[in-house]
């Protein structure tokens, strides 16, 4: 992006996004933004970001991410397309039972860390052992 627009100022943030993180995402932060590009794993966070962008009149809010096994992408442009995030309709199962976001770097929620640890355990102690046993019983 910088090769196309040398004067662009891009910053990345990895702190959890929520009202409780006001020291990171204060009014001053929001007032300095022209465009927000986000990749998050929660409809609630998407809605919060979109509402903040609309309230502080950010020119555009672009987001993509996951919610369990579903993906989401939207562009909210206040004053142009309504500027509101439309949350996913209610699903007929508990989304957290199948949460598969990428917690390998930033597991903000306990169920993310538990899911990741379960997958690692199964890969090392279940899948590998099953593969080894299958091969040792039939090496051809």
Tab-separated table of C-alpha atoms in Angstrom:
chain	number	residue	atom	x	y	z
A	1	UNK	CA	0.000	0.000	0.000
A	2	UNK	CA	2.800	2.413	0.862
A	3	UNK	CA	4.380	1.884	-2.561
A	4	UNK	CA	1.130	3.135	-4.110
A	5	UNK	CA	0.549	5.900	-1.535
A	6	UNK	CA	3.872	6.950	0.044
A	7	UNK	CA	2.191	9.503	2.339
A	8	UNK	CA	-0.287	7.047	3.861
A	9	UNK	CA	-0.123	6.494	7.611
A	10	UNK	CA	-1.007	2.913	8.535
A	11	UNK	CA	-0.995	1.667	12.122
A	12	UNK	CA	-1.886	-1.784	13.364
A	13	UNK	CA	-3.326	-2.623	16.759
A	14	UNK	CA	-3.552	-5.974	18.500
A	15	UNK	CA	-5.187	-4.870	21.753
A	16	UNK	CA	-8.678	-6.206	22.378
A	17	UNK	CA	-11.342	-3.836	21.085
A	18	UNK	CA	-14.035	-2.947	23.616
A	19	UNK	CA	-15.381	-0.118	25.716
A	20	UNK	CA	-13.119	-1.291	28.547
A	21	UNK	CA	-10.041	-0.434	26.441
A	22	UNK	CA	-10.695	3.318	26.465
A	23	UNK	CA	-7.042	4.074	27.266
A	24	UNK	CA	-6.122	2.583	23.865
A	25	UNK	CA	-9.206	3.586	21.854
A	26	UNK	CA	-10.105	6.976	23.333
A	27	UNK	CA	-12.120	9.785	21.754
A	28	UNK	CA	-8.826	11.281	20.610
A	29	UNK	CA	-7.973	8.025	18.831
A	30	UNK	CA	-11.294	7.934	16.979
A	31	UNK	CA	-11.174	11.615	16.005
A	32	UNK	CA	-7.790	11.082	14.314
A	33	UNK	CA	-9.010	8.258	12.051
A	34	UNK	CA	-10.058	8.634	8.417
A	35	UNK	CA	-10.559	4.946	7.629
A	36	UNK	CA	-10.747	1.875	9.878
A	37	UNK	CA	-9.900	-1.531	8.399
A	38	UNK	CA	-10.571	-4.367	10.820
A	39	UNK	CA	-10.337	-8.147	10.915
A	40	UNK	CA	-12.183	-9.362	14.000
A	41	UNK	CA	-13.827	-12.576	15.163
A	42	UNK	CA	-16.942	-11.286	16.871
A	43	UNK	CA	-20.175	-9.729	15.679
A	44	UNK	CA	-20.330	-7.710	18.893
A	45	UNK	CA	-16.896	-6.196	18.204
A	46	UNK	CA	-17.852	-5.457	14.579
A	47	UNK	CA	-20.985	-3.685	15.773
A	48	UNK	CA	-19.006	-1.719	18.386
A	49	UNK	CA	-16.404	-0.651	15.803
A	50	UNK	CA	-19.055	0.374	13.299
A	51	UNK	CA	-20.942	2.378	15.918
A	52	UNK	CA	-17.743	4.136	16.996
A	53	UNK	CA	-16.835	4.900	13.374
A	54	UNK	CA	-20.315	6.315	12.779
A	55	UNK	CA	-20.337	8.338	16.013
A	56	UNK	CA	-16.904	9.877	15.342
A	57	UNK	CA	-17.657	10.350	11.623
A	58	UNK	CA	-14.844	8.155	10.352
A	59	UNK	CA	-15.012	8.265	6.539
A	60	UNK	CA	-15.163	4.477	6.120
A	61	UNK	CA	-15.171	1.290	8.179
A	62	UNK	CA	-14.138	-1.859	6.306
A	63	UNK	CA	-14.182	-5.171	8.119
A	64	UNK	CA	-13.816	-8.854	7.586
A	65	UNK	CA	-13.488	-11.741	9.964
A	66	UNK	CA	-15.008	-14.912	11.306
A	67	UNK	CA	-17.803	-15.849	13.648
A	68	UNK	CA	-17.418	-19.530	14.368
A	69	UNK	CA	-17.598	-21.309	11.021
A	70	UNK	CA	-19.061	-18.285	9.245
A	71	UNK	CA	-17.255	-15.388	7.627
A	72	UNK	CA	-18.243	-11.770	7.408
A	73	UNK	CA	-17.226	-8.797	5.290
A	74	UNK	CA	-18.811	-5.378	5.065
A	75	UNK	CA	-18.178	-1.754	4.260
A	76	UNK	CA	-19.901	0.875	6.371
A	77	UNK	CA	-19.686	4.356	4.925
A	78	UNK	CA	-21.553	6.804	7.173
A	79	UNK	CA	-23.857	9.059	5.200
A	80	UNK	CA	-23.582	6.881	2.074
A	81	UNK	CA	-24.867	3.382	2.791
A	82	UNK	CA	-26.517	3.807	6.152
A	83	UNK	CA	-23.225	3.245	7.923
A	84	UNK	CA	-24.441	0.508	10.225
A	85	UNK	CA	-23.194	-3.012	10.670
A	86	UNK	CA	-25.875	-5.638	10.192
A	87	UNK	CA	-25.246	-8.456	12.638
A	88	UNK	CA	-25.666	-12.052	11.565
A	89	UNK	CA	-29.194	-13.340	12.238
A	90	UNK	CA	-29.656	-15.701	15.152
A	91	UNK	CA	-28.197	-19.116	14.424
A	92	UNK	CA	-29.798	-22.380	15.453
A	93	UNK	CA	-26.749	-23.568	17.426
A	94	UNK	CA	-24.301	-22.171	19.954
A	95	UNK	CA	-21.649	-20.365	17.899
A	96	UNK	CA	-19.047	-20.787	20.654
A	97	UNK	CA	-19.197	-24.573	20.411
A	98	UNK	CA	-17.627	-24.336	16.951
A	99	UNK	CA	-15.481	-21.243	17.458
A	100	UNK	CA	-12.511	-21.609	15.148
A	101	UNK	CA	-10.938	-18.173	15.024
A	102	UNK	CA	-7.195	-17.823	15.024
A	103	UNK	CA	-6.256	-17.642	18.724
A	104	UNK	CA	-2.669	-18.746	18.103
A	105	UNK	CA	-1.442	-15.197	18.588
A	106	UNK	CA	-4.074	-13.352	20.630
A	107	UNK	CA	-6.506	-15.610	22.563
A	108	UNK	CA	-8.623	-12.897	24.188
A	109	UNK	CA	-11.422	-15.247	25.206
A	110	UNK	CA	-11.082	-18.427	27.250
A	111	UNK	CA	-13.046	-20.531	24.755
A	112	UNK	CA	-10.608	-19.481	21.980
A	113	UNK	CA	-7.624	-20.704	24.004
A	114	UNK	CA	-9.400	-23.931	24.982
A	115	UNK	CA	-10.338	-24.629	21.347
A	116	UNK	CA	-6.765	-23.984	20.180
A	117	UNK	CA	-5.249	-26.158	22.935
A	118	UNK	CA	-7.687	-28.978	22.113
A	119	UNK	CA	-6.723	-28.861	18.431
A	120	UNK	CA	-2.998	-28.937	19.271
A	121	UNK	CA	-3.479	-31.827	21.721
A	122	UNK	CA	-5.485	-33.833	19.163
A	123	UNK	CA	-2.909	-33.201	16.441
A	124	UNK	CA	0.022	-34.302	18.611
A	125	UNK	CA	-1.454	-37.052	20.768
A	126	UNK	CA	-4.374	-38.407	18.757
A	127	UNK	CA	-3.845	-37.892	15.029
A	128	UNK	CA	-0.114	-38.578	15.067
A	129	UNK	CA	-0.499	-41.744	17.197
A	130	UNK	CA	-3.398	-42.997	15.047
A	131	UNK	CA	-1.342	-42.404	11.904
A	132	UNK	CA	1.668	-44.184	13.388
A	133	UNK	CA	-0.481	-47.147	14.490
A	134	UNK	CA	-2.141	-47.425	11.089
A	135	UNK	CA	1.230	-47.359	9.333
A	136	UNK	CA	2.821	-49.904	11.709
A	137	UNK	CA	-0.074	-52.330	11.151
A	138	UNK	CA	0.128	-51.957	7.372
A	139	UNK	CA	3.526	-50.538	6.339
A	140	UNK	CA	2.780	-50.951	2.624
